[in-house]
CSV table of N, CA and C in Angstrom, one decimal:
chain,number,residue,atom,x,y,z
A,39,MET,N,5.1,-2.1,-22.3
A,39,MET,CA,6.0,-1.9,-21.3
A,39,MET,C,7.0,-0.8,-21.7
A,40,GLU,N,7.8,-0.8,-23.0
A,40,GLU,CA,8.6,0.1,-23.2
A,40,GLU,C,8.0,1.7,-23.2
A,41,LYS,N,6.7,2.0,-23.4
A,41,LYS,CA,6.1,3.3,-23.1
A,41,LYS,C,6.5,3.8,-21.8
A,42,PHE,N,6.5,3.0,-20.7
A,42,PHE,CA,6.7,3.4,-19.5
A,42,PHE,C,8.1,4.1,-19.3
A,43,HIS,N,8.9,3.5,-20.2
A,43,HIS,CA,10.5,3.7,-20.0
A,43,HIS,C,11.1,4.5,-21.1
A,44,ALA,N,10.0,5.2,-21.9
A,44,ALA,CA,10.5,5.7,-23.1
A,44,ALA,C,11.1,7.1,-22.7
A,45,HIS,N,10.9,7.5,-21.8
A,45,HIS,CA,11.4,9.0,-21.6
A,45,HIS,C,12.4,8.9,-20.2
A,46,ALA,N,13.1,7.8,-20.1
A,46,ALA,CA,14.1,7.6,-19.2
A,46,ALA,C,15.2,8.6,-19.2
A,47,CYS,N,15.6,9.1,-18.0
A,47,CYS,CA,16.8,10.1,-18.1
A,47,CYS,C,17.2,9.8,-16.7
A,48,PRO,N,18.6,10.1,-16.5
A,48,PRO,CA,19.1,10.2,-15.1
A,48,PRO,C,18.5,10.6,-14.0
A,49,LEU,N,17.8,12.0,-14.1
A,49,LEU,CA,17.1,12.4,-13.1
A,49,LEU,C,15.7,11.7,-12.8
A,50,LEU,N,15.1,11.4,-13.8
A,50,LEU,CA,13.9,10.6,-13.7
A,50,LEU,C,14.0,9.1,-13.0
A,51,ASP,N,15.2,8.6,-13.4
A,51,ASP,CA,15.5,7.2,-12.8
A,51,ASP,C,15.9,7.6,-11.5
A,52,GLN,N,16.4,8.5,-10.8
A,52,GLN,CA,16.5,8.8,-9.6
A,52,GLN,C,15.3,9.1,-8.6
A,53,VAL,N,14.6,9.9,-9.3
A,53,VAL,CA,13.3,10.2,-8.7
A,53,VAL,C,12.5,8.7,-8.7
A,54,MET,N,12.4,7.9,-9.7
A,54,MET,CA,11.7,6.9,-9.5
A,54,MET,C,12.1,5.7,-8.5
A,55,VAL,N,13.5,5.8,-8.4
A,55,VAL,CA,14.2,5.0,-7.4
A,55,VAL,C,13.8,5.4,-6.0
A,56,ALA,N,13.9,6.7,-5.9
A,56,ALA,CA,13.4,7.4,-4.6
A,56,ALA,C,12.0,7.0,-4.1
A,57,ILE,N,11.1,7.3,-5.1
A,57,ILE,CA,9.7,6.8,-4.9
A,57,ILE,C,9.2,5.4,-4.5
A,58,THR,N,10.1,4.5,-5.3
A,58,THR,CA,9.9,3.2,-5.1
A,58,THR,C,10.5,2.8,-3.7
A,59,HIS,N,11.7,3.4,-3.3
A,59,HIS,CA,12.3,3.2,-2.1
A,59,HIS,C,11.2,3.7,-0.7
A,60,MET,N,10.5,5.0,-1.1
A,60,MET,CA,9.6,5.4,0.0
A,60,MET,C,8.4,4.6,0.1
A,61,GLY,N,8.2,3.6,-0.8
A,61,GLY,CA,7.0,2.8,-0.9
A,61,GLY,C,7.4,1.5,-0.4
A,62,SER,N,8.5,1.1,0.1
A,62,SER,CA,9.2,-0.1,0.6
A,62,SER,C,8.6,-0.3,2.2
A,63,ALA,N,8.7,-1.8,2.2
A,63,ALA,CA,8.2,-1.9,3.7
A,63,ALA,C,9.4,-1.6,4.5
A,64,LEU,N,10.7,-1.4,4.0
A,64,LEU,CA,11.8,-0.8,4.9
A,64,LEU,C,11.6,0.5,5.4
A,65,VAL,N,10.8,1.3,4.7
A,65,VAL,CA,10.5,2.7,5.1
A,65,VAL,C,9.2,2.6,5.7
A,66,LEU,N,8.1,1.9,5.3
A,66,LEU,CA,7.0,2.1,5.6
A,66,LEU,C,6.6,1.3,7.3
A,67,ALA,N,7.2,0.3,7.3
A,67,ALA,CA,7.0,-0.7,8.3
A,67,ALA,C,7.2,0.0,9.7
A,68,PRO,N,8.5,0.7,9.8
A,68,PRO,CA,8.7,1.4,11.1
A,68,PRO,C,7.8,2.6,11.4
A,69,LEU,N,7.5,3.4,10.3
A,69,LEU,CA,6.4,4.4,10.4
A,69,LEU,C,5.0,3.8,10.9
A,70,GLU,N,4.6,2.7,10.3
A,70,GLU,CA,3.3,2.1,10.7
A,70,GLU,C,3.5,1.5,12.3
A,71,ILE,N,4.7,1.0,12.5
A,71,ILE,CA,4.9,0.4,14.2
A,71,ILE,C,4.7,1.6,15.0
A,72,VAL,N,5.3,2.8,14.7
A,72,VAL,CA,5.2,4.0,15.6
A,72,VAL,C,3.9,4.6,15.7
A,73,PHE,N,3.1,4.6,14.5
A,73,PHE,CA,1.7,5.1,14.4
A,73,PHE,C,0.8,4.0,15.3
A,74,LEU,N,1.1,2.8,15.1
A,74,LEU,CA,0.4,1.7,16.0
A,74,LEU,C,0.4,2.1,17.4
A,75,CYS,N,1.7,2.1,17.8
A,75,CYS,CA,1.9,2.6,19.3
A,75,CYS,C,1.2,3.7,19.5
A,76,TRP,N,1.3,4.8,18.8
A,76,TRP,CA,0.8,6.1,19.1
A,76,TRP,C,-0.8,5.8,19.4
A,77,LEU,N,-1.5,5.1,18.5
A,77,LEU,CA,-3.0,4.6,18.6
A,77,LEU,C,-3.2,3.9,19.9
A,78,LEU,N,-2.3,2.8,20.1
A,78,LEU,CA,-2.5,2.3,21.5
A,78,LEU,C,-2.5,2.9,22.7
A,79,GLY,N,-1.4,4.0,22.6
A,79,GLY,CA,-1.4,4.9,23.7
A,79,GLY,C,-2.5,5.9,23.9
A,80,ARG,N,-3.1,6.0,22.9
A,80,ARG,CA,-4.5,6.9,22.8
A,80,ARG,C,-5.6,5.9,23.2
A,81,ARG,N,-5.5,4.7,23.4
A,81,ARG,CA,-6.7,3.7,23.7
A,81,ARG,C,-7.6,3.6,22.4
A,82,ARG,N,-6.9,3.6,21.1
A,82,ARG,CA,-7.6,3.3,20.0
A,82,ARG,C,-7.4,2.1,19.6
A,83,THR,N,-7.6,1.2,20.4
A,83,THR,CA,-7.2,-0.3,20.2
A,83,THR,C,-7.8,-1.0,18.9
A,84,ALA,N,-9.1,-0.7,18.6
A,84,ALA,CA,-9.9,-1.3,17.4
A,84,ALA,C,-9.3,-0.9,16.2
A,85,ILE,N,-8.9,0.5,16.1
A,85,ILE,CA,-8.2,0.9,15.0
A,85,ILE,C,-6.8,0.4,14.7
A,86,ALA,N,-6.2,0.3,15.8
A,86,ALA,CA,-4.7,-0.4,15.7
A,86,ALA,C,-4.9,-1.8,15.4
A,87,ILE,N,-5.9,-2.6,15.8
A,87,ILE,CA,-5.9,-3.9,15.6
A,87,ILE,C,-6.3,-4.0,14.1
A,88,PHE,N,-7.3,-3.2,13.6
A,88,PHE,CA,-7.8,-3.0,12.3
A,88,PHE,C,-6.6,-2.8,11.3
A,89,LEU,N,-5.8,-1.7,11.6
A,89,LEU,CA,-4.5,-1.3,10.9
A,89,LEU,C,-3.5,-2.5,10.7
A,90,ALA,N,-3.3,-3.1,11.9
A,90,ALA,CA,-2.3,-4.0,11.7
A,90,ALA,C,-2.8,-5.4,10.9
A,91,ALA,N,-4.0,-5.6,11.0
A,91,ALA,CA,-4.7,-6.7,10.4
A,91,ALA,C,-4.6,-6.5,8.7
A,92,ALA,N,-5.0,-5.3,8.4
A,92,ALA,CA,-5.1,-4.9,7.1
A,92,ALA,C,-3.7,-4.7,6.4
A,93,VAL,N,-2.9,-4.1,7.2
A,93,VAL,CA,-1.5,-3.9,6.6
A,93,VAL,C,-0.5,-5.2,6.7
A,94,GLY,N,-0.6,-5.6,7.9
A,94,GLY,CA,0.5,-6.8,8.0
A,94,GLY,C,-0.2,-8.1,7.4
A,95,GLY,N,-1.6,-8.4,7.5
A,95,GLY,CA,-2.2,-9.4,6.8
A,95,GLY,C,-2.1,-9.2,5.3
A,96,GLY,N,-2.2,-8.0,4.9
A,96,GLY,CA,-1.8,-7.7,3.3
A,96,GLY,C,-0.6,-8.2,2.9
A,97,ALA,N,0.4,-8.1,3.8
A,97,ALA,CA,1.9,-8.4,3.4
A,97,ALA,C,2.0,-10.0,3.4
A,98,ALA,N,1.3,-10.6,4.2
A,98,ALA,CA,1.3,-12.1,4.5
A,98,ALA,C,0.6,-12.5,3.3
A,99,LEU,N,-0.4,-11.9,3.0
A,99,LEU,CA,-1.4,-12.6,1.9
A,99,LEU,C,-0.7,-12.3,0.4
A,100,ASN,N,0.3,-11.3,0.3
A,100,ASN,CA,1.1,-11.0,-0.7
A,100,ASN,C,2.2,-12.2,-1.0
A,101,SER,N,2.8,-12.4,0.1
A,101,SER,CA,3.7,-13.5,0.0
A,101,SER,C,3.0,-14.8,-0.3
A,102,VAL,N,1.9,-15.1,0.2
A,102,VAL,CA,1.2,-16.5,-0.4
A,102,VAL,C,1.1,-16.2,-2.0
A,103,PHE,N,0.4,-15.1,-2.3
A,103,PHE,CA,0.1,-15.0,-3.9
A,103,PHE,C,1.4,-15.2,-4.6
A,104,LYS,N,2.5,-14.7,-4.2
A,104,LYS,CA,3.8,-14.8,-5.0
A,104,LYS,C,4.0,-16.2,-4.9
A,105,GLY,N,3.9,-16.9,-3.7
A,105,GLY,CA,4.3,-18.2,-3.8
A,105,GLY,C,3.3,-19.3,-4.8
A,106,VAL,N,2.1,-18.8,-4.9
A,106,VAL,CA,1.1,-19.5,-5.7
A,106,VAL,C,1.3,-19.2,-7.1
A,107,PHE,N,1.5,-18.1,-7.5
A,107,PHE,CA,1.7,-17.6,-8.9
A,107,PHE,C,3.0,-17.8,-9.5
A,108,LEU,N,4.1,-17.5,-8.7
A,108,LEU,CA,5.5,-17.9,-9.2
A,108,LEU,C,5.8,-17.1,-10.5
A,109,ARG,N,5.3,-15.9,-10.8
A,109,ARG,CA,5.6,-15.3,-12.0
A,109,ARG,C,7.0,-14.6,-11.8
A,110,SER,N,7.7,-14.7,-12.9
A,110,SER,CA,9.1,-14.2,-13.0
A,110,SER,C,9.1,-12.8,-13.3
A,111,ARG,N,10.0,-11.9,-12.9
A,111,ARG,CA,10.1,-10.4,-13.1
A,111,ARG,C,10.3,-10.3,-14.6
A,112,PRO,N,9.9,-9.0,-15.3
A,112,PRO,CA,10.3,-8.8,-16.5
A,112,PRO,C,11.8,-8.5,-16.8
A,113,GLU,N,12.3,-8.8,-18.0
A,113,GLU,CA,13.6,-8.6,-18.3
A,113,GLU,C,13.7,-7.8,-19.6
A,114,LEU,N,13.4,-6.6,-19.4
A,114,LEU,CA,13.4,-5.8,-20.7
A,114,LEU,C,14.4,-5.0,-20.9
A,115,TRP,N,14.7,-4.4,-19.7
A,115,TRP,CA,16.0,-3.4,-19.5
A,115,TRP,C,16.6,-3.7,-18.0
A,116,GLY,N,17.9,-3.1,-18.2
A,116,GLY,CA,18.7,-3.1,-17.0
A,116,GLY,C,17.8,-2.3,-16.0
A,117,THR,N,17.9,-2.9,-14.8
A,117,THR,CA,17.0,-2.2,-13.7
A,117,THR,C,18.1,-1.5,-12.8
A,118,LEU,N,17.4,-0.4,-12.2
A,118,LEU,CA,18.3,0.3,-11.1
A,118,LEU,C,18.0,-0.1,-9.7
A,119,VAL,N,17.0,-1.1,-9.6
A,119,VAL,CA,16.8,-1.8,-8.1
A,119,VAL,C,16.9,-3.2,-8.4
A,120,SER,N,17.2,-3.8,-7.3
A,120,SER,CA,17.6,-5.4,-7.4
A,120,SER,C,16.3,-5.9,-6.5
A,121,GLU,N,15.6,-7.0,-7.2
A,121,GLU,CA,14.5,-7.6,-6.4
A,121,GLU,C,14.9,-9.1,-6.9
A,122,HIS,N,14.5,-9.8,-5.7
A,122,HIS,CA,14.8,-11.4,-5.7
A,122,HIS,C,13.5,-12.1,-5.6
A,123,SER,N,12.3,-11.6,-5.2
A,123,SER,CA,11.2,-12.4,-5.0
A,123,SER,C,10.4,-12.4,-6.4
A,124,TYR,N,9.2,-13.2,-6.4
A,124,TYR,CA,8.4,-13.2,-7.7
A,124,TYR,C,7.6,-11.8,-7.9
A,125,SER,N,7.2,-11.8,-9.1
A,125,SER,CA,6.7,-10.5,-9.6
A,125,SER,C,5.2,-10.2,-9.1
A,126,PHE,N,4.4,-11.3,-9.2
A,126,PHE,CA,2.9,-11.1,-8.9
A,126,PHE,C,2.4,-11.6,-7.9
A,127,PRO,N,1.7,-10.7,-7.0
A,127,PRO,CA,1.4,-9.3,-7.4
A,127,PRO,C,2.4,-8.3,-6.8
A,128,SER,N,2.3,-7.1,-7.2
A,128,SER,CA,3.4,-6.2,-6.6
A,128,SER,C,3.5,-6.0,-5.3
A,129,GLY,N,4.3,-6.3,-4.2
A,129,GLY,CA,4.2,-6.0,-3.0
A,129,GLY,C,4.2,-4.6,-2.7
A,130,HIS,N,5.0,-3.8,-3.3
A,130,HIS,CA,4.9,-2.3,-3.1
A,130,HIS,C,3.5,-1.8,-3.4
A,131,ALA,N,3.1,-2.1,-4.3
A,131,ALA,CA,1.6,-1.7,-4.7
A,131,ALA,C,0.7,-2.1,-3.7
A,132,MET,N,0.7,-3.4,-3.4
A,132,MET,CA,-0.3,-4.0,-2.4
A,132,MET,C,-0.2,-3.3,-1.1
A,133,HIS,N,1.2,-3.2,-0.5
A,133,HIS,CA,1.4,-2.4,0.6
A,133,HIS,C,0.9,-1.0,0.9
A,134,THR,N,1.2,-0.3,-0.4
A,134,THR,CA,0.9,1.2,-0.1
A,134,THR,C,-0.7,1.3,-0.2
A,135,MET,N,-1.3,0.5,-1.1
A,135,MET,CA,-2.7,0.7,-1.4
A,135,MET,C,-3.5,0.1,0.0
A,136,ALA,N,-2.7,-0.9,0.6
A,136,ALA,CA,-3.6,-1.4,1.8
A,136,ALA,C,-3.5,-0.3,3.1
A,137,LEU,N,-2.3,0.2,3.2
A,137,LEU,CA,-2.3,1.2,4.0
A,137,LEU,C,-3.2,2.3,3.8
A,138,PHE,N,-3.0,2.8,2.6
A,138,PHE,CA,-4.0,3.9,2.2
A,138,PHE,C,-5.6,3.9,2.4
A,139,VAL,N,-6.0,2.6,2.0
A,139,VAL,CA,-7.4,2.2,2.2
A,139,VAL,C,-7.7,2.1,3.5
A,140,ALA,N,-7.0,1.5,4.4
A,140,ALA,CA,-7.1,1.3,5.9
A,140,ALA,C,-7.0,2.4,6.7
A,141,LEU,N,-6.1,3.3,6.4
A,141,LEU,CA,-6.3,4.6,6.9
A,141,LEU,C,-7.5,5.5,6.6
A,142,ALA,N,-7.9,5.3,5.3
A,142,ALA,CA,-8.9,6.2,4.8
A,142,ALA,C,-10.2,5.7,5.3
A,143,PHE,N,-10.5,4.1,5.5
A,143,PHE,CA,-11.5,3.7,6.4
A,143,PHE,C,-11.4,4.1,7.8
A,144,ALA,N,-10.3,3.8,8.4
A,144,ALA,CA,-10.3,4.2,9.9
A,144,ALA,C,-10.6,5.5,10.3
A,145,PHE,N,-10.2,6.5,9.5
A,145,PHE,CA,-10.3,7.8,9.8
A,145,PHE,C,-11.3,8.5,9.0
A,146,ARG,N,-12.3,7.8,8.4
A,146,ARG,CA,-13.3,8.4,7.5
A,146,ARG,C,-14.1,9.5,8.2
A,147,ASN,N,-14.6,9.3,9.3
A,147,ASN,CA,-15.6,10.3,10.1
A,147,ASN,C,-14.7,11.3,10.4
A,148,GLU,N,-13.5,11.0,11.0
A,148,GLU,CA,-12.8,12.4,11.7
A,148,GLU,C,-12.3,13.0,10.3
A,149,ALA,N,-12.1,12.5,9.3
A,149,ALA,CA,-11.7,13.5,8.2
A,149,ALA,C,-12.4,14.2,7.3
A,150,ARG,N,-13.8,13.8,7.5
A,150,ARG,CA,-15.0,14.1,6.7
A,150,ARG,C,-14.8,15.8,6.4
A,151,GLY,N,-14.7,16.1,5.2
A,151,GLY,CA,-14.5,17.6,4.8
A,151,GLY,C,-13.3,18.3,5.2
A,152,ARG,N,-12.4,17.5,6.0
A,152,ARG,CA,-11.2,18.4,6.4
A,152,ARG,C,-9.9,17.8,5.6
A,153,TRP,N,-9.8,16.5,5.1
A,153,TRP,CA,-8.7,15.9,4.6
A,153,TRP,C,-8.6,15.5,3.3
A,154,HIS,N,-9.4,16.5,2.4
A,154,HIS,CA,-9.1,16.2,1.1
A,154,HIS,C,-7.7,16.2,0.4
A,155,PHE,N,-6.9,17.4,1.0
A,155,PHE,CA,-5.7,17.2,0.6
A,155,PHE,C,-4.7,16.3,0.9
A,156,PRO,N,-4.7,15.7,2.2
A,156,PRO,CA,-3.9,14.5,2.5
A,156,PRO,C,-4.3,13.4,1.8
A,157,PHE,N,-5.8,13.2,1.6
A,157,PHE,CA,-6.4,12.2,1.0
A,157,PHE,C,-5.8,12.1,-0.6
A,158,GLY,N,-5.8,13.0,-1.1
A,158,GLY,CA,-5.3,13.2,-2.4
A,158,GLY,C,-3.8,13.0,-2.6
A,159,LEU,N,-3.0,13.4,-1.7
A,159,LEU,CA,-1.7,13.1,-1.6
A,159,LEU,C,-1.3,11.8,-1.4
A,160,GLY,N,-2.2,11.1,-0.6
A,160,GLY,CA,-2.0,9.6,-0.5
A,160,GLY,C,-2.4,8.8,-1.6
A,161,LEU,N,-3.4,9.2,-2.4
A,161,LEU,CA,-3.8,8.4,-3.5
A,161,LEU,C,-2.6,8.8,-4.6
A,162,VAL,N,-2.2,9.9,-4.8
A,162,VAL,CA,-1.0,10.2,-5.6
A,162,VAL,C,0.2,9.5,-5.3
A,163,PHE,N,0.6,9.3,-4.1
A,163,PHE,CA,1.6,8.5,-3.5
A,163,PHE,C,1.6,7.1,-4.0
A,164,VAL,N,0.4,6.5,-3.7
A,164,VAL,CA,0.0,5.0,-4.1
A,164,VAL,C,0.3,4.9,-5.5
A,165,PHE,N,-0.2,5.8,-6.5
A,165,PHE,CA,-0.2,5.8,-7.8
A,165,PHE,C,1.3,5.9,-8.3
A,166,LEU,N,2.1,6.6,-7.6
A,166,LEU,CA,3.5,7.0,-8.1
A,166,LEU,C,4.3,5.9,-7.7
A,167,VAL,N,3.9,5.1,-6.6
A,167,VAL,CA,5.0,4.0,-6.3
A,167,VAL,C,4.6,2.8,-7.2
A,168,GLY,N,3.3,2.7,-7.6
A,168,GLY,CA,2.9,1.6,-8.6
A,168,GLY,C,3.5,2.0,-10.0
A,169,PHE,N,3.5,3.3,-10.5
A,169,PHE,CA,4.3,3.6,-11.6
A,169,PHE,C,5.7,3.5,-11.6
A,170,SER,N,6.3,3.7,-10.4
A,170,SER,CA,7.8,3.6,-10.4
A,170,SER,C,8.0,2.1,-10.5
A,171,ARG,N,7.4,1.1,-10.0
A,171,ARG,CA,7.7,-0.2,-10.3
A,171,ARG,C,7.6,-0.7,-11.7
A,172,VAL,N,6.7,-0.1,-12.5
A,172,VAL,CA,6.9,-0.6,-13.9
A,172,VAL,C,7.7,0.2,-14.6
A,173,TYR,N,8.0,1.5,-14.2
A,173,TYR,CA,9.2,2.3,-14.9
A,173,TYR,C,10.5,1.7,-14.7
A,174,LEU,N,10.6,1.1,-13.4
A,174,LEU,CA,12.0,0.9,-13.1
A,174,LEU,C,12.2,-0.8,-13.7
A,175,GLY,N,11.2,-1.4,-14.3
A,175,GLY,CA,11.3,-2.6,-15.1
A,175,GLY,C,11.1,-3.9,-14.1
A,176,VAL,N,10.7,-3.5,-12.9
A,176,VAL,CA,10.5,-4.7,-12.0
A,176,VAL,C,9.1,-5.5,-11.9
A,177,HIS,N,8.3,-4.8,-12.6
A,177,HIS,CA,6.9,-5.2,-12.6
A,177,HIS,C,6.3,-5.0,-14.0
A,178,TYR,N,5.4,-5.9,-14.2
A,178,TYR,CA,4.3,-5.7,-15.4
A,178,TYR,C,3.4,-4.8,-15.0
A,179,PRO,N,2.4,-4.0,-15.7
A,179,PRO,CA,1.5,-3.3,-15.3
A,179,PRO,C,0.4,-4.2,-14.4
A,180,SER,N,0.0,-5.4,-15.0
A,180,SER,CA,-0.8,-6.3,-14.3
A,180,SER,C,-0.3,-6.6,-12.9
A,181,ASP,N,0.9,-6.8,-12.6
A,181,ASP,CA,1.4,-7.0,-11.3
A,181,ASP,C,0.9,-5.9,-10.5
A,182,VAL,N,1.1,-4.7,-10.7
A,182,VAL,CA,0.6,-3.4,-10.0
A,182,VAL,C,-0.9,-3.5,-9.7
A,183,LEU,N,-1.6,-3.6,-11.0
A,183,LEU,CA,-3.1,-3.5,-10.6
A,183,LEU,C,-3.6,-4.8,-9.8
A,184,ALA,N,-2.9,-5.9,-10.0
A,184,ALA,CA,-3.3,-7.0,-9.0
A,184,ALA,C,-2.9,-6.8,-7.6
A,185,GLY,N,-1.9,-5.9,-7.3
A,185,GLY,CA,-1.7,-5.6,-6.0
A,185,GLY,C,-2.5,-4.6,-5.5
A,186,TRP,N,-2.9,-3.7,-6.2
A,186,TRP,CA,-4.1,-2.7,-5.8
A,186,TRP,C,-5.3,-3.4,-5.5
A,187,MET,N,-5.7,-4.2,-6.4
A,187,MET,CA,-7.0,-4.7,-6.4
A,187,MET,C,-7.1,-5.8,-5.1
A,188,ALA,N,-6.0,-6.5,-5.0
A,188,ALA,CA,-6.1,-7.5,-3.9
A,188,ALA,C,-6.1,-6.7,-2.4
A,189,ALA,N,-5.3,-5.7,-2.4
A,189,ALA,CA,-5.4,-4.9,-1.2
A,189,ALA,C,-6.6,-4.1,-0.8
A,190,ILE,N,-7.3,-3.8,-1.8
A,190,ILE,CA,-8.6,-3.2,-1.6
A,190,ILE,C,-9.5,-4.2,-1.1
A,191,ALA,N,-9.7,-5.6,-1.8
A,191,ALA,CA,-10.2,-6.5,-1.3
A,191,ALA,C,-10.0,-6.8,0.1
A,192,TRP,N,-8.8,-7.2,0.2
A,192,TRP,CA,-8.3,-7.5,1.7
A,192,TRP,C,-8.9,-6.5,3.0
A,193,VAL,N,-8.6,-5.2,2.6
A,193,VAL,CA,-9.0,-4.3,3.6
A,193,VAL,C,-10.4,-4.2,3.7
A,194,ALA,N,-11.2,-4.4,2.6
A,194,ALA,CA,-12.5,-4.6,2.9
A,194,ALA,C,-13.1,-5.8,3.6
A,195,LEU,N,-12.3,-6.9,3.4
A,195,LEU,CA,-12.7,-8.0,4.4
A,195,LEU,C,-12.3,-7.8,5.5
A,196,CYS,N,-11.4,-7.3,5.8
A,196,CYS,CA,-10.8,-6.8,7.4
A,196,CYS,C,-11.8,-6.0,7.9
A,197,SER,N,-12.3,-5.0,7.3
A,197,SER,CA,-13.2,-4.1,7.8
A,197,SER,C,-14.5,-4.8,8.3
A,198,LEU,N,-14.9,-5.6,7.3
A,198,LEU,CA,-16.4,-6.3,7.6
A,198,LEU,C,-16.0,-7.1,8.9
A,199,LEU,N,-14.9,-8.1,8.9
A,199,LEU,CA,-14.7,-9.2,9.9
A,199,LEU,C,-14.4,-8.2,11.3
A,200,LEU,N,-13.6,-7.4,11.3
A,200,LEU,CA,-13.3,-6.7,12.5
A,200,LEU,C,-14.5,-5.8,13.1
A,201,ARG,N,-15.2,-5.3,12.1
A,201,ARG,CA,-16.2,-4.4,12.7
A,201,ARG,C,-17.2,-5.5,13.3
A,202,GLU,N,-17.5,-6.6,12.9
A,202,GLU,CA,-18.6,-7.5,13.6
A,202,GLU,C,-17.8,-7.8,14.8
A,203,GLU,N,-16.5,-8.1,14.9
A,203,GLU,CA,-16.0,-8.6,16.1
A,203,GLU,C,-15.8,-7.7,17.2
A,204,HIS,N,-15.5,-6.5,16.7
A,204,HIS,CA,-15.3,-5.3,17.9
A,204,HIS,C,-16.5,-4.4,17.5
A,205,GLN,N,-17.7,-4.7,17.4
A,205,GLN,CA,-18.5,-3.6,17.3
A,205,GLN,C,-18.6,-2.5,18.3
A,206,ALA,N,-18.5,-3.0,19.5
A,206,ALA,CA,-18.5,-2.1,20.7
A,206,ALA,C,-17.2,-1.1,20.4
A,207,ILE,N,-16.2,-1.8,20.5
A,207,ILE,CA,-15.0,-0.8,20.1
A,207,ILE,C,-14.9,0.2,19.0
A,208,PHE,N,-15.5,-0.4,18.0
A,208,PHE,CA,-15.4,0.3,16.7
A,208,PHE,C,-16.3,1.3,16.7
A,209,SER,N,-17.5,1.2,17.5
A,209,SER,CA,-18.5,2.4,17.6
A,209,SER,C,-18.1,3.5,18.4
A,210,ARG,N,-17.0,3.1,19.4
A,210,ARG,CA,-16.6,4.2,20.0
A,210,ARG,C,-15.4,4.8,19.5
A,211,ASP,N,-14.5,4.0,18.8
A,211,ASP,CA,-13.4,4.4,18.0
A,211,ASP,C,-13.7,5.4,16.8
A,212,ILE,N,-14.7,4.7,16.0
A,212,ILE,CA,-15.1,5.3,14.8
A,212,ILE,C,-16.6,5.5,15.0
A,213,PRO,N,-17.0,7.0,15.0
A,213,PRO,CA,-18.3,7.4,15.2
A,213,PRO,C,-19.3,7.0,13.9
């Protein structure tokens, strides 16, 4: 863990705090709600349902996991952010990965061949949020990896269940 914090300096500390803040539910949830409203306004109901289930359900699942595992947060050095919930799995990592994978799945056909740059930026953002959580000392690396893996599994399950349930809508929404 110390390797993640070995090159700490005030500027890097501020950058990591900013990244972790951008990956928080306080920042992402309002943006997600606006996006869901936009999708509903465009009558993209199946995609809106899928994104709400994938991201919102992922957040609920994260709370359940934290309540089951009850893992304390690391106490290796003074942190610049205050956290009060359990450590495992990382909610920031799970939220950002669930959002990224859900968007990638939902818009995979529309983005084919045109969205390499935004896709890459999204993946970098997910990685940086996870890294920031370890750098700031509020998570173990395994917390972040578990959040990413749980998000991928959850979104995959949502895609299978909702695709079956809304086959007609998905076939119209997603060619």
